[in-house]
GROMACS .gro file of C-alpha atoms in nm:
model
  505
    1MET     CA    1 -17.405   6.741  10.938
    2ASN     CA    2 -17.123   6.559  10.758
    3THR     CA    3 -17.143   6.188  10.840
    4ALA     CA    4 -16.880   6.077  10.588
    5ARG     CA    5 -16.645   5.825  10.742
    6PRO     CA    6 -16.282   5.945  10.768
    7PRO     CA    7 -16.009   5.753  10.584
    8LEU     CA    8 -15.878   5.446  10.763
    9VAL     CA    9 -15.526   5.591  10.732
   10GLU     CA   10 -15.435   5.951  10.661
   11ALA     CA   11 -15.103   6.133  10.649
   12LEU     CA   12 -15.103   6.511  10.597
   13GLY     CA   13 -14.818   6.754  10.530
   14ILE     CA   14 -14.539   6.506  10.604
   15THR     CA   15 -14.188   6.649  10.583
   16LYS     CA   16 -13.875   6.451  10.667
   17ARG     CA   17 -13.510   6.526  10.599
   18TYR     CA   18 -13.197   6.319  10.648
   19GLY     CA   19 -12.918   6.575  10.667
   20PRO     CA   20 -12.924   6.766  10.337
   21THR     CA   21 -13.147   6.505  10.172
   22VAL     CA   22 -13.518   6.585  10.159
   23ALA     CA   23 -13.696   6.248  10.180
   24LEU     CA   24 -14.051   6.390  10.200
   25LEU     CA   25 -14.176   6.743  10.151
   26ASP     CA   26 -14.535   6.823  10.248
   27ALA     CA   27 -14.636   6.477  10.128
   28GLY     CA   28 -14.939   6.274  10.225
   29ILE     CA   29 -15.180   5.994  10.150
   30ALA     CA   30 -15.535   5.895  10.242
   31VAL     CA   31 -15.639   5.528  10.228
   32ALA     CA   32 -16.006   5.429  10.251
   33GLY     CA   33 -16.102   5.123  10.452
   34GLY     CA   34 -16.140   4.798  10.259
   35GLU     CA   35 -15.949   4.908   9.948
   36SER     CA   36 -15.615   4.817   9.795
   37HIS     CA   37 -15.434   5.146   9.748
   38ALA     CA   38 -15.119   5.153   9.533
   39LEU     CA   39 -14.821   5.370   9.628
   40VAL     CA   40 -14.592   5.412   9.327
   41GLY     CA   41 -14.295   5.622   9.227
   42ARG     CA   42 -13.941   5.590   9.105
   43ASN     CA   43 -13.669   5.470   9.337
   44GLY     CA   44 -13.586   5.754   9.573
   45ALA     CA   45 -13.928   5.918   9.538
   46GLY     CA   46 -13.999   5.885   9.913
   47LYS     CA   47 -14.209   5.568   9.929
   48SER     CA   48 -13.996   5.393  10.193
   49THR     CA   49 -13.984   5.702  10.413
   50LEU     CA   50 -14.361   5.747  10.393
   51VAL     CA   51 -14.413   5.381  10.488
   52SER     CA   52 -14.173   5.427  10.777
   53VAL     CA   53 -14.383   5.722  10.896
   54LEU     CA   54 -14.711   5.530  10.852
   55THR     CA   55 -14.577   5.238  11.056
   56GLY     CA   56 -14.442   5.456  11.337
   57LEU     CA   57 -14.076   5.378  11.274
   58THR     CA   58 -13.992   5.737  11.177
   59ARG     CA   59 -14.109   6.060  11.336
   60PRO     CA   60 -14.166   6.333  11.074
   61GLU     CA   61 -14.041   6.685  11.130
   62ARG     CA   62 -14.381   6.820  11.030
   63GLY     CA   63 -14.718   6.670  10.955
   64THR     CA   64 -14.972   6.441  11.116
   65VAL     CA   65 -15.078   6.077  11.085
   66ARG     CA   66 -15.428   5.960  11.178
   67TYR     CA   67 -15.591   5.619  11.201
   68ASP     CA   68 -15.972   5.617  11.184
   69GLY     CA   69 -15.964   5.992  11.241
   70GLU     CA   70 -15.765   5.962  11.565
   71PRO     CA   71 -15.404   6.075  11.610
   72ALA     CA   72 -15.149   5.799  11.562
   73PRO     CA   73 -14.988   5.651  11.876
   74ALA     CA   74 -14.664   5.778  12.022
   75VAL     CA   75 -14.361   5.641  11.836
   76ALA     CA   76 -14.249   5.449  12.146
   77ASP     CA   77 -14.583   5.267  12.184
   78ARG     CA   78 -14.500   4.976  11.954
   79ALA     CA   79 -14.789   4.759  12.074
   80ALA     CA   80 -15.039   5.025  11.969
   81TRP     CA   81 -14.873   5.060  11.629
   82ARG     CA   82 -14.877   4.683  11.573
   83HIS     CA   83 -15.251   4.687  11.638
   84ARG     CA   84 -15.301   4.949  11.364
   85VAL     CA   85 -15.058   4.860  11.087
   86ALA     CA   86 -14.821   4.588  10.971
   87CYS     CA   87 -14.571   4.578  10.686
   88VAL     CA   88 -14.479   4.271  10.483
   89TYR     CA   89 -14.142   4.369  10.342
   90GLN     CA   90 -13.975   4.254  10.022
   91ARG     CA   91 -13.720   4.072  10.238
   92SER     CA   92 -13.873   3.821  10.475
   93THR     CA   93 -13.880   3.893  10.848
   94THR     CA   94 -13.947   3.532  10.946
   95ILE     CA   95 -13.682   3.334  11.132
   96GLY     CA   96 -13.590   3.044  10.911
   97GLU     CA   97 -13.483   2.803  11.187
   98LEU     CA   98 -13.815   2.832  11.370
   99SER     CA   99 -14.141   2.664  11.276
  100VAL     CA  100 -14.433   2.846  11.117
  101ALA     CA  101 -14.621   2.833  11.449
  102GLU     CA  102 -14.323   2.975  11.637
  103ASN     CA  103 -14.294   3.260  11.388
  104LEU     CA  104 -14.666   3.339  11.410
  105PHE     CA  105 -14.652   3.377  11.789
  106LEU     CA  106 -14.296   3.499  11.838
  107GLY     CA  107 -14.277   3.704  12.158
  108ARG     CA  108 -14.633   3.616  12.261
  109GLN     CA  109 -14.629   3.238  12.283
  110PRO     CA  110 -14.919   3.079  12.473
  111VAL     CA  111 -14.819   2.937  12.810
  112THR     CA  112 -14.951   2.668  13.042
  113PRO     CA  113 -15.179   2.796  13.325
  114ARG     CA  114 -14.972   2.673  13.616
  115ALA     CA  115 -14.609   2.636  13.518
  116ARG     CA  116 -14.616   2.943  13.291
  117VAL     CA  117 -14.398   2.773  13.032
  118ILE     CA  118 -14.459   2.775  12.659
  119SER     CA  119 -14.733   2.536  12.557
  120ARG     CA  120 -14.619   2.409  12.219
  121ARG     CA  121 -14.931   2.199  12.175
  122ARG     CA  122 -15.154   2.501  12.226
  123MET     CA  123 -14.930   2.715  12.002
  124ARG     CA  124 -14.958   2.464  11.719
  125ARG     CA  125 -15.335   2.438  11.767
  126GLU     CA  126 -15.382   2.816  11.763
  127ALA     CA  127 -15.149   2.852  11.466
  128ARG     CA  128 -15.352   2.597  11.270
  129ALA     CA  129 -15.674   2.780  11.356
  130LEU     CA  130 -15.520   3.112  11.249
  131LEU     CA  131 -15.392   2.974  10.918
  132ASP     CA  132 -15.729   2.812  10.844
  133GLU     CA  133 -15.918   3.132  10.932
  134TRP     CA  134 -15.720   3.332  10.675
  135GLY     CA  135 -15.692   3.058  10.414
  136VAL     CA  136 -15.317   2.997  10.431
  137PRO     CA  137 -15.237   2.641  10.313
  138VAL     CA  138 -14.914   2.595  10.509
  139ASP     CA  139 -14.817   2.330  10.766
  140GLU     CA  140 -14.785   2.500  11.103
  141THR     CA  141 -14.503   2.260  11.203
  142ALA     CA  142 -14.293   2.326  10.891
  143ARG     CA  143 -13.961   2.508  10.925
  144ALA     CA  144 -14.010   2.864  10.801
  145GLY     CA  145 -13.680   2.856  10.612
  146GLY     CA  146 -13.815   2.578  10.392
  147LEU     CA  147 -14.121   2.771  10.273
  148SER     CA  148 -14.152   2.916   9.926
  149VAL     CA  149 -14.146   3.294   9.887
  150GLU     CA  150 -14.522   3.288   9.825
  151GLU     CA  151 -14.592   3.083  10.141
  152THR     CA  152 -14.367   3.311  10.346
  153LYS     CA  153 -14.565   3.618  10.234
  154LEU     CA  154 -14.893   3.454  10.335
  155VAL     CA  155 -14.755   3.355  10.675
  156GLU     CA  156 -14.639   3.713  10.737
  157ILE     CA  157 -14.984   3.844  10.641
  158ALA     CA  158 -15.149   3.596  10.878
  159ARG     CA  159 -14.912   3.701  11.158
  160ALA     CA  160 -15.008   4.065  11.105
  161LEU     CA  161 -15.379   3.985  11.110
  162SER     CA  162 -15.341   3.786  11.432
  163LEU     CA  163 -15.219   4.104  11.603
  164GLY     CA  164 -15.551   4.272  11.530
  165THR     CA  165 -15.445   4.503  11.249
  166ARG     CA  166 -15.662   4.529  10.940
  167PHE     CA  167 -15.422   4.758  10.751
  168ILE     CA  168 -15.127   4.586  10.583
  169VAL     CA  169 -14.849   4.740  10.375
  170LEU     CA  170 -14.721   4.505  10.103
  171ASP     CA  171 -14.376   4.617   9.988
  172GLU     CA  172 -14.290   4.471   9.645
  173PRO     CA  173 -14.469   4.143   9.730
  174THR     CA  174 -14.430   3.991   9.382
  175ALA     CA  175 -14.063   4.077   9.323
  176GLN     CA  176 -13.962   3.709   9.359
  177LEU     CA  177 -14.289   3.548   9.249
  178ASP     CA  178 -14.370   3.409   8.905
  179SER     CA  179 -14.698   3.498   8.734
  180ARG     CA  180 -14.885   3.196   8.871
  181ALA     CA  181 -14.786   3.265   9.233
  182THR     CA  182 -14.866   3.634   9.181
  183GLY     CA  183 -15.219   3.538   9.069
  184ARG     CA  184 -15.268   3.330   9.384
  185LEU     CA  185 -15.147   3.617   9.602
  186PHE     CA  186 -15.393   3.854   9.434
  187ALA     CA  187 -15.679   3.608   9.489
  188HIS     CA  188 -15.581   3.594   9.857
  189MET     CA  189 -15.578   3.973   9.877
  190ARG     CA  190 -15.927   3.994   9.728
  191ARG     CA  191 -16.062   3.745   9.981
  192LEU     CA  192 -15.907   3.945  10.265
  193GLN     CA  193 -16.049   4.270  10.127
  194GLU     CA  194 -16.394   4.115  10.134
  195ALA     CA  195 -16.329   4.038  10.502
  196GLY     CA  196 -16.246   4.405  10.571
  197VAL     CA  197 -15.868   4.411  10.533
  198THR     CA  198 -15.708   4.720  10.373
  199PHE     CA  199 -15.383   4.712  10.175
  200LEU     CA  200 -15.124   4.970  10.082
  201TYR     CA  201 -14.960   4.810   9.779
  202ILE     CA  202 -14.612   4.913   9.668
  203SER     CA  203 -14.490   4.781   9.334
  204HIS     CA  204 -14.283   4.881   9.033
  205HIS     CA  205 -14.494   4.656   8.808
  206LEU     CA  206 -14.764   4.897   8.699
  207ARG     CA  207 -14.982   4.628   8.543
  208GLU     CA  208 -15.030   4.490   8.897
  209VAL     CA  209 -15.168   4.827   9.006
  210TYR     CA  210 -15.444   4.793   8.747
  211GLU     CA  211 -15.508   4.430   8.832
  212VAL     CA  212 -15.546   4.446   9.209
  213CYS     CA  213 -15.579   4.810   9.326
  214GLN     CA  214 -15.870   5.054   9.336
  215ALA     CA  215 -15.676   5.378   9.404
  216VAL     CA  216 -15.323   5.501   9.344
  217THR     CA  217 -15.096   5.768   9.492
  218VAL     CA  218 -14.787   5.881   9.302
  219LEU     CA  219 -14.479   6.024   9.474
  220ARG     CA  220 -14.208   6.207   9.285
  221ASP     CA  221 -13.905   6.392   9.420
  222ALA     CA  222 -14.033   6.363   9.780
  223ARG     CA  223 -14.376   6.514   9.700
  224ARG     CA  224 -14.720   6.369   9.645
  225ILE     CA  225 -14.808   6.430   9.280
  226VAL     CA  226 -15.156   6.280   9.253
  227THR     CA  227 -15.407   6.052   9.420
  228ALA     CA  228 -15.680   5.912   9.196
  229PRO     CA  229 -15.897   5.608   9.125
  230VAL     CA  230 -15.694   5.357   8.925
  231GLY     CA  231 -15.955   5.364   8.648
  232ALA     CA  232 -15.898   5.738   8.601
  233MET     CA  233 -15.523   5.699   8.535
  234SER     CA  234 -15.411   5.550   8.205
  235PRO     CA  235 -15.069   5.380   8.207
  236GLY     CA  236 -14.928   5.672   8.011
  237LYS     CA  237 -15.057   5.927   8.261
  238LEU     CA  238 -14.931   5.716   8.551
  239ILE     CA  239 -14.579   5.691   8.410
  240GLU     CA  240 -14.584   6.063   8.327
  241ALA     CA  241 -14.679   6.141   8.689
  242MET     CA  242 -14.397   5.918   8.814
  243THR     CA  243 -14.129   6.060   8.585
  244GLY     CA  244 -14.239   6.416   8.523
  245GLU     CA  245 -14.168   6.363   8.155
  246ARG     CA  246 -14.442   6.390   7.894
  247GLY     CA  247 -14.479   6.061   7.712
  248GLY     CA  248 -14.324   5.867   8.000
  249LEU     CA  249 -14.025   5.638   7.966
  250PRO     CA  250 -14.096   5.363   7.717
  251VAL     CA  251 -13.873   5.060   7.751
  252PRO     CA  252 -13.703   4.969   7.423
  253HIS     CA  253 -13.914   4.702   7.255
  254THR     CA  254 -13.676   4.592   6.982
  255ALA     CA  255 -13.309   4.514   6.965
  256PRO     CA  256 -13.080   4.706   6.729
  257PRO     CA  257 -13.023   4.544   6.389
  258ARG     CA  258 -12.804   4.234   6.399
  259PRO     CA  259 -12.551   4.122   6.142
  260THR     CA  260 -12.713   3.895   5.884
  261GLN     CA  261 -12.426   3.645   5.877
  262PRO     CA  262 -12.438   3.360   6.136
  263ALA     CA  263 -12.266   3.453   6.461
  264PRO     CA  264 -12.021   3.215   6.628
  265ALA     CA  265 -12.171   3.005   6.909
  266ALA     CA  266 -12.087   3.180   7.234
  267VAL     CA  267 -12.288   2.946   7.458
  268ARG     CA  268 -12.374   2.588   7.369
  269LEU     CA  269 -12.559   2.350   7.596
  270ASP     CA  270 -12.546   1.982   7.500
  271HIS     CA  271 -12.807   1.762   7.669
  272LEU     CA  272 -12.763   1.951   7.996
  273SER     CA  273 -12.944   1.807   8.298
  274SER     CA  274 -12.981   1.863   8.671
  275PRO     CA  275 -13.253   1.788   8.927
  276SER     CA  276 -13.429   2.104   8.801
  277PHE     CA  277 -13.411   2.060   8.421
  278HIS     CA  278 -13.361   1.779   8.174
  279ASP     CA  279 -13.175   1.719   7.846
  280VAL     CA  280 -13.153   2.085   7.743
  281SER     CA  281 -12.968   2.164   7.423
  282LEU     CA  282 -12.948   2.521   7.291
  283THR     CA  283 -12.711   2.775   7.142
  284VAL     CA  284 -12.670   3.149   7.198
  285GLY     CA  285 -12.466   3.328   6.935
  286ALA     CA  286 -12.222   3.610   6.994
  287GLY     CA  287 -12.414   3.936   6.969
  288GLU     CA  288 -12.749   3.763   7.025
  289VAL     CA  289 -12.998   3.846   7.302
  290VAL     CA  290 -13.198   3.535   7.394
  291GLY     CA  291 -13.482   3.517   7.645
  292LEU     CA  292 -13.552   3.217   7.866
  293ALA     CA  293 -13.906   3.221   8.007
  294GLY     CA  294 -14.071   2.992   8.259
  295LEU     CA  295 -14.263   2.976   8.582
  296ALA     CA  296 -14.120   2.861   8.915
  297GLY     CA  297 -14.051   2.490   8.881
  298SER     CA  298 -13.984   2.514   8.507
  299GLY     CA  299 -13.608   2.503   8.556
  300SER     CA  300 -13.544   2.831   8.375
  301HIS     CA  301 -13.377   3.009   8.666
  302GLN     CA  302 -13.159   2.708   8.746
  303LEU     CA  303 -13.056   2.676   8.381
  304GLY     CA  304 -12.944   3.038   8.370
  305ALA     CA  305 -12.765   2.992   8.701
  306ALA     CA  306 -12.585   2.684   8.562
  307VAL     CA  307 -12.435   2.891   8.278
  308ALA     CA  308 -12.317   3.145   8.538
  309GLY     CA  309 -12.158   2.883   8.766
  310LEU     CA  310 -12.425   2.912   9.036
  311HIS     CA  311 -12.591   2.572   8.979
  312ARG     CA  312 -12.424   2.233   8.946
  313THR     CA  313 -12.542   2.002   8.671
  314SER     CA  314 -12.561   1.621   8.670
  315GLY     CA  315 -12.525   1.549   8.300
  316GLY     CA  316 -12.441   1.704   7.965
  317ARG     CA  317 -12.195   1.984   7.890
  318VAL     CA  318 -12.175   2.362   7.875
  319TRP     CA  319 -11.943   2.514   7.615
  320ILE     CA  320 -11.833   2.879   7.616
  321PHE     CA  321 -11.683   2.980   7.281
  322GLY     CA  322 -11.593   2.618   7.216
  323ARG     CA  323 -11.434   2.545   7.553
  324PRO     CA  324 -11.598   2.324   7.818
  325LEU     CA  325 -11.721   2.496   8.135
  326ARG     CA  326 -11.713   2.329   8.475
  327THR     CA  327 -12.058   2.397   8.621
  328GLY     CA  328 -12.119   2.483   8.984
  329SER     CA  329 -11.810   2.704   8.997
  330VAL     CA  330 -11.839   3.083   8.980
  331PRO     CA  331 -11.459   3.127   8.946
  332ALA     CA  332 -11.464   2.889   8.647
  333ALA     CA  333 -11.749   3.086   8.488
  334LEU     CA  334 -11.569   3.417   8.544
  335ALA     CA  335 -11.249   3.276   8.395
  336ALA     CA  336 -11.449   3.161   8.091
  337GLY     CA  337 -11.582   3.513   8.038
  338VAL     CA  338 -11.930   3.483   8.190
  339GLY     CA  339 -12.080   3.774   8.385
  340CYS     CA  340 -12.402   3.738   8.581
  341LEU     CA  341 -12.674   3.950   8.739
  342PRO     CA  342 -12.819   3.691   8.982
  343ARG     CA  343 -13.184   3.650   9.074
  344ASP     CA  344 -13.161   3.779   9.432
  345ARG     CA  345 -12.942   4.086   9.465
  346HIS     CA  346 -12.969   4.082   9.846
  347HIS     CA  347 -12.831   3.731   9.897
  348GLU     CA  348 -12.632   3.665   9.578
  349GLY     CA  349 -12.547   4.004   9.433
  350LEU     CA  350 -12.434   4.248   9.701
  351VAL     CA  351 -12.202   4.265  10.001
  352PRO     CA  352 -12.398   4.505  10.224
  353GLN     CA  353 -12.099   4.600  10.440
  354LEU     CA  354 -11.904   4.735  10.142
  355SER     CA  355 -11.919   5.057   9.943
  356VAL     CA  356 -12.049   5.110   9.591
  357ALA     CA  357 -11.695   5.102   9.451
  358GLU     CA  358 -11.599   4.790   9.645
  359ASN     CA  359 -11.907   4.605   9.523
  360ILE     CA  360 -11.851   4.703   9.160
  361THR     CA  361 -11.486   4.595   9.159
  362LEU     CA  362 -11.512   4.274   9.363
  363PRO     CA  363 -11.424   4.039   9.073
  364ILE     CA  364 -11.134   4.251   8.941
  365GLY     CA  365 -10.942   4.333   9.256
  366GLY     CA  366 -10.631   4.166   9.116
  367ARG     CA  367 -10.621   4.418   8.831
  368LEU     CA  368 -10.629   4.724   9.054
  369GLY     CA  369 -10.284   4.712   9.208
  370PRO     CA  370  -9.964   4.511   9.246
  371LEU     CA  371  -9.926   4.204   9.468
  372GLY     CA  372 -10.296   4.192   9.549
  373LEU     CA  373 -10.297   4.543   9.697
  374ILE     CA  374 -10.588   4.746   9.561
  375ARG     CA  375 -10.513   5.108   9.478
  376SER     CA  376 -10.814   5.312   9.587
  377GLY     CA  377 -10.767   5.558   9.301
  378ALA     CA  378 -10.784   5.281   9.041
  379ARG     CA  379 -11.084   5.124   9.213
  380ASP     CA  380 -11.273   5.452   9.230
  381ALA     CA  381 -11.194   5.532   8.866
  382VAL     CA  382 -11.357   5.205   8.757
  383ALA     CA  383 -11.656   5.278   8.980
  384ARG     CA  384 -11.700   5.632   8.847
  385ARG     CA  385 -11.709   5.507   8.488
  386ALA     CA  386 -11.976   5.253   8.584
  387ILE     CA  387 -12.175   5.512   8.780
  388ALA     CA  388 -12.175   5.744   8.478
  389GLY     CA  389 -12.242   5.470   8.225
  390LEU     CA  390 -12.543   5.322   8.406
  391GLY     CA  391 -12.669   5.639   8.572
  392ILE     CA  392 -12.630   5.498   8.924
  393GLY     CA  393 -12.784   5.738   9.174
  394THR     CA  394 -12.517   5.770   9.442
  395ARG     CA  395 -12.322   6.042   9.620
  396GLY     CA  396 -12.002   5.875   9.500
  397PRO     CA  397 -11.794   5.557   9.496
  398ALA     CA  398 -11.749   5.556   9.874
  399GLN     CA  399 -12.120   5.558   9.960
  400PRO     CA  400 -12.237   5.241  10.144
  401ILE     CA  401 -12.432   5.015   9.910
  402GLY     CA  402 -12.712   4.983  10.167
  403ALA     CA  403 -12.791   5.354  10.132
  404LEU     CA  404 -12.894   5.314   9.767
  405SER     CA  405 -13.244   5.248   9.639
  406GLY     CA  406 -13.330   4.904   9.501
  407GLY     CA  407 -13.299   5.011   9.140
  408ASN     CA  408 -12.957   5.166   9.195
  409GLN     CA  409 -12.840   4.858   9.383
  410GLN     CA  410 -12.947   4.649   9.083
  411LYS     CA  411 -12.743   4.875   8.857
  412VAL     CA  412 -12.441   4.821   9.083
  413VAL     CA  413 -12.480   4.443   9.049
  414LEU     CA  414 -12.495   4.481   8.670
  415ALA     CA  415 -12.190   4.709   8.679
  416ARG     CA  416 -12.001   4.438   8.869
  417ALA     CA  417 -12.101   4.179   8.607
  418LEU     CA  418 -11.974   4.410   8.332
  419ALA     CA  419 -11.652   4.500   8.516
  420THR     CA  420 -11.482   4.181   8.394
  421ASP     CA  421 -11.561   4.270   8.031
  422PRO     CA  422 -11.752   3.942   7.987
  423ARG     CA  423 -11.814   3.775   7.654
  424VAL     CA  424 -12.134   3.619   7.790
  425LEU     CA  425 -12.386   3.801   8.011
  426VAL     CA  426 -12.655   3.616   8.208
  427LEU     CA  427 -12.933   3.836   8.353
  428ILE     CA  428 -13.176   3.657   8.586
  429ASP     CA  429 -13.494   3.855   8.664
  430PRO     CA  430 -13.303   4.177   8.585
  431THR     CA  431 -13.588   4.423   8.651
  432ALA     CA  432 -13.740   4.265   8.964
  433GLY     CA  433 -13.822   4.536   9.218
  434VAL     CA  434 -13.699   4.835   9.016
  435ASP     CA  435 -13.881   5.140   8.883
  436VAL     CA  436 -13.955   5.220   8.521
  437ARG     CA  437 -13.645   5.438   8.472
  438ALA     CA  438 -13.412   5.175   8.617
  439GLU     CA  439 -13.592   4.911   8.409
  440ARG     CA  440 -13.521   5.107   8.094
  441THR     CA  441 -13.154   5.149   8.191
  442LEU     CA  442 -13.106   4.779   8.264
  443LEU     CA  443 -13.272   4.658   7.944
  444THR     CA  444 -13.091   4.918   7.735
  445ALA     CA  445 -12.764   4.791   7.884
  446ALA     CA  446 -12.861   4.437   7.777
  447LEU     CA  447 -12.921   4.558   7.421
  448ARG     CA  448 -12.593   4.747   7.421
  449ALA     CA  449 -12.410   4.434   7.537
  450GLY     CA  450 -12.556   4.243   7.244
  451ALA     CA  451 -12.464   4.518   7.000
  452GLU     CA  452 -12.106   4.500   7.132
  453GLY     CA  453 -12.093   4.132   7.036
  454ARG     CA  454 -12.160   3.975   7.375
  455ALA     CA  455 -12.401   3.683   7.406
  456VAL     CA  456 -12.686   3.783   7.639
  457LEU     CA  457 -12.923   3.541   7.813
  458ILE     CA  458 -13.221   3.706   7.988
  459VAL     CA  459 -13.404   3.472   8.226
  460SER     CA  460 -13.745   3.614   8.316
  461ASP     CA  461 -14.119   3.565   8.294
  462GLN     CA  462 -14.179   3.940   8.267
  463LEU     CA  463 -14.295   4.026   7.914
  464GLU     CA  464 -14.124   4.364   7.928
  465ASP     CA  465 -13.786   4.193   7.980
  466LEU     CA  466 -13.844   3.948   7.696
  467ARG     CA  467 -13.952   4.202   7.433
  468VAL     CA  468 -13.592   4.313   7.380
  469CYS     CA  469 -13.481   3.960   7.284
  470ASP     CA  470 -13.407   3.831   6.935
  471ARG     CA  471 -13.589   3.510   7.030
  472VAL     CA  472 -13.744   3.356   7.340
  473LEU     CA  473 -13.719   2.996   7.459
  474VAL     CA  474 -13.991   2.871   7.692
  475MET     CA  475 -13.932   2.610   7.961
  476PHE     CA  476 -14.202   2.395   8.119
  477ASN     CA  477 -14.153   2.117   8.374
  478GLY     CA  478 -13.778   2.115   8.320
  479PHE     CA  479 -13.779   2.097   7.940
  480VAL     CA  480 -13.750   2.356   7.663
  481SER     CA  481 -14.103   2.335   7.524
  482ALA     CA  482 -14.123   2.619   7.269
  483GLU     CA  483 -13.927   2.884   7.083
  484TYR     CA  484 -14.054   3.217   6.950
  485PRO     CA  485 -13.878   3.468   6.724
  486ALA     CA  486 -13.908   3.840   6.792
  487GLY     CA  487 -14.259   3.969   6.727
  488TRP     CA  488 -14.441   3.706   6.932
  489ARG     CA  489 -14.787   3.782   7.067
  490ASP     CA  490 -14.839   3.809   7.443
  491GLY     CA  491 -15.114   3.548   7.446
  492GLU     CA  492 -14.920   3.277   7.267
  493LEU     CA  493 -14.609   3.325   7.481
  494LEU     CA  494 -14.805   3.326   7.808
  495ALA     CA  495 -14.994   3.015   7.699
  496ALA     CA  496 -14.667   2.833   7.637
  497VAL     CA  497 -14.528   2.948   7.973
  498GLU     CA  498 -14.840   2.810   8.141
  499GLY     CA  499 -14.806   2.484   7.948
  500VAL     CA  500 -15.136   2.533   7.765
  501THR     CA  501 -14.995   2.486   7.416
  502ALA     CA  502 -14.784   2.211   7.275
  503GLY     CA  503 -14.526   2.463   7.162
  504HIS     CA  504 -14.429   2.650   6.852
  505GLY     CA  505 -14.123   2.685   6.638
   0.00000   0.00000   0.00000
């Protein structure tokens, strides 16, 4: 008799179409209890649709879903689904104006025995007990909108566990975390695994798959390609399974040759300061690609944002091709010739109600017709050139931006930054939450911008982003602490980012 325990979660033969688009075709996955199982694939491979099926939000046309060997609940039985599975999405589902305790017990607040009104004292007490049980170091009375991204993720995990589920889907959980916060999240995951919690882990950062997961399933073109132990899949094989191309898609590791003569200073910072960074002086030459690395709290993201007009400074000056720039003003930065791909495409980069073409041409509307009237033909022509140039996966310029995958949305934001023909390009976390093909496209575009004579500043703590740079500056505790020319070793750069070394260069 076979006594083998069935998978905790199993999906078999799942097919789902949206009109003519095949989102899943005979796809499936089996997740064993107590493991972290990675689900990877390029944008548009079917990951989101499969998660929607596994969480009961989408009914497949064909196929079955089982939990612990039993058929999944009816789609309408949301309480039963919440008991089986929870999803912590890339974008937070907490309500920022409510406290942590109120978010943990939203819709099921404890009430007083007699008056049947919400007992806030009991809610706070139970929230504290829940947070302590699962090792979440967050004040239960704090406003959720004031939490860090890392704290918000942990609160959402605790909320899921309080509903009784022991299967949690983590959708791009590290997309807005630096390496230190990512390490803490992984330590938390391992503790929860030891307590019997199972994770389905979705990420475009393949190194994270090897660091925290025991098994991996690859989707490509709506189909399941392979499921295997992580140790049995080399990075090359994993990328090949994701792309269908032998040899994978290596990201360019070096910039094209630069002119040997000194380039004119495109960006010059003179003793620039703000509450986030202090007395920063640096220069980026025309045609140069410079990296700016640092953990959260280092000031690196705010420094990049200051050059792009998104962060106001308190002292010092910014010069763009010899002319002073008024910080804290995006229109002033645009007028000076600065284009920017901001850190958070959802809140700073996209207008979700608009089309692809409208998003791409937002900063150049005045060029697309007389008297402020935009000619749709001119707008769509600009969009089509950008779509072709960056390989944006879309049905056309009129498609709503919300219908695109994350990687294609990121390409749209970059296309908008390039639409003004900027002389300076600031890219903040350019490859966060995108697949390997989109990553290659975005970094190749950065190299091309440098080769065209633009000054490029890449703000990131991802080594893959920084490898394309001519040199990398490291920030720590608000100061530039080190500088490395191209050819740096991973260990020395990471040590400087962590503040372990005194610096180099």
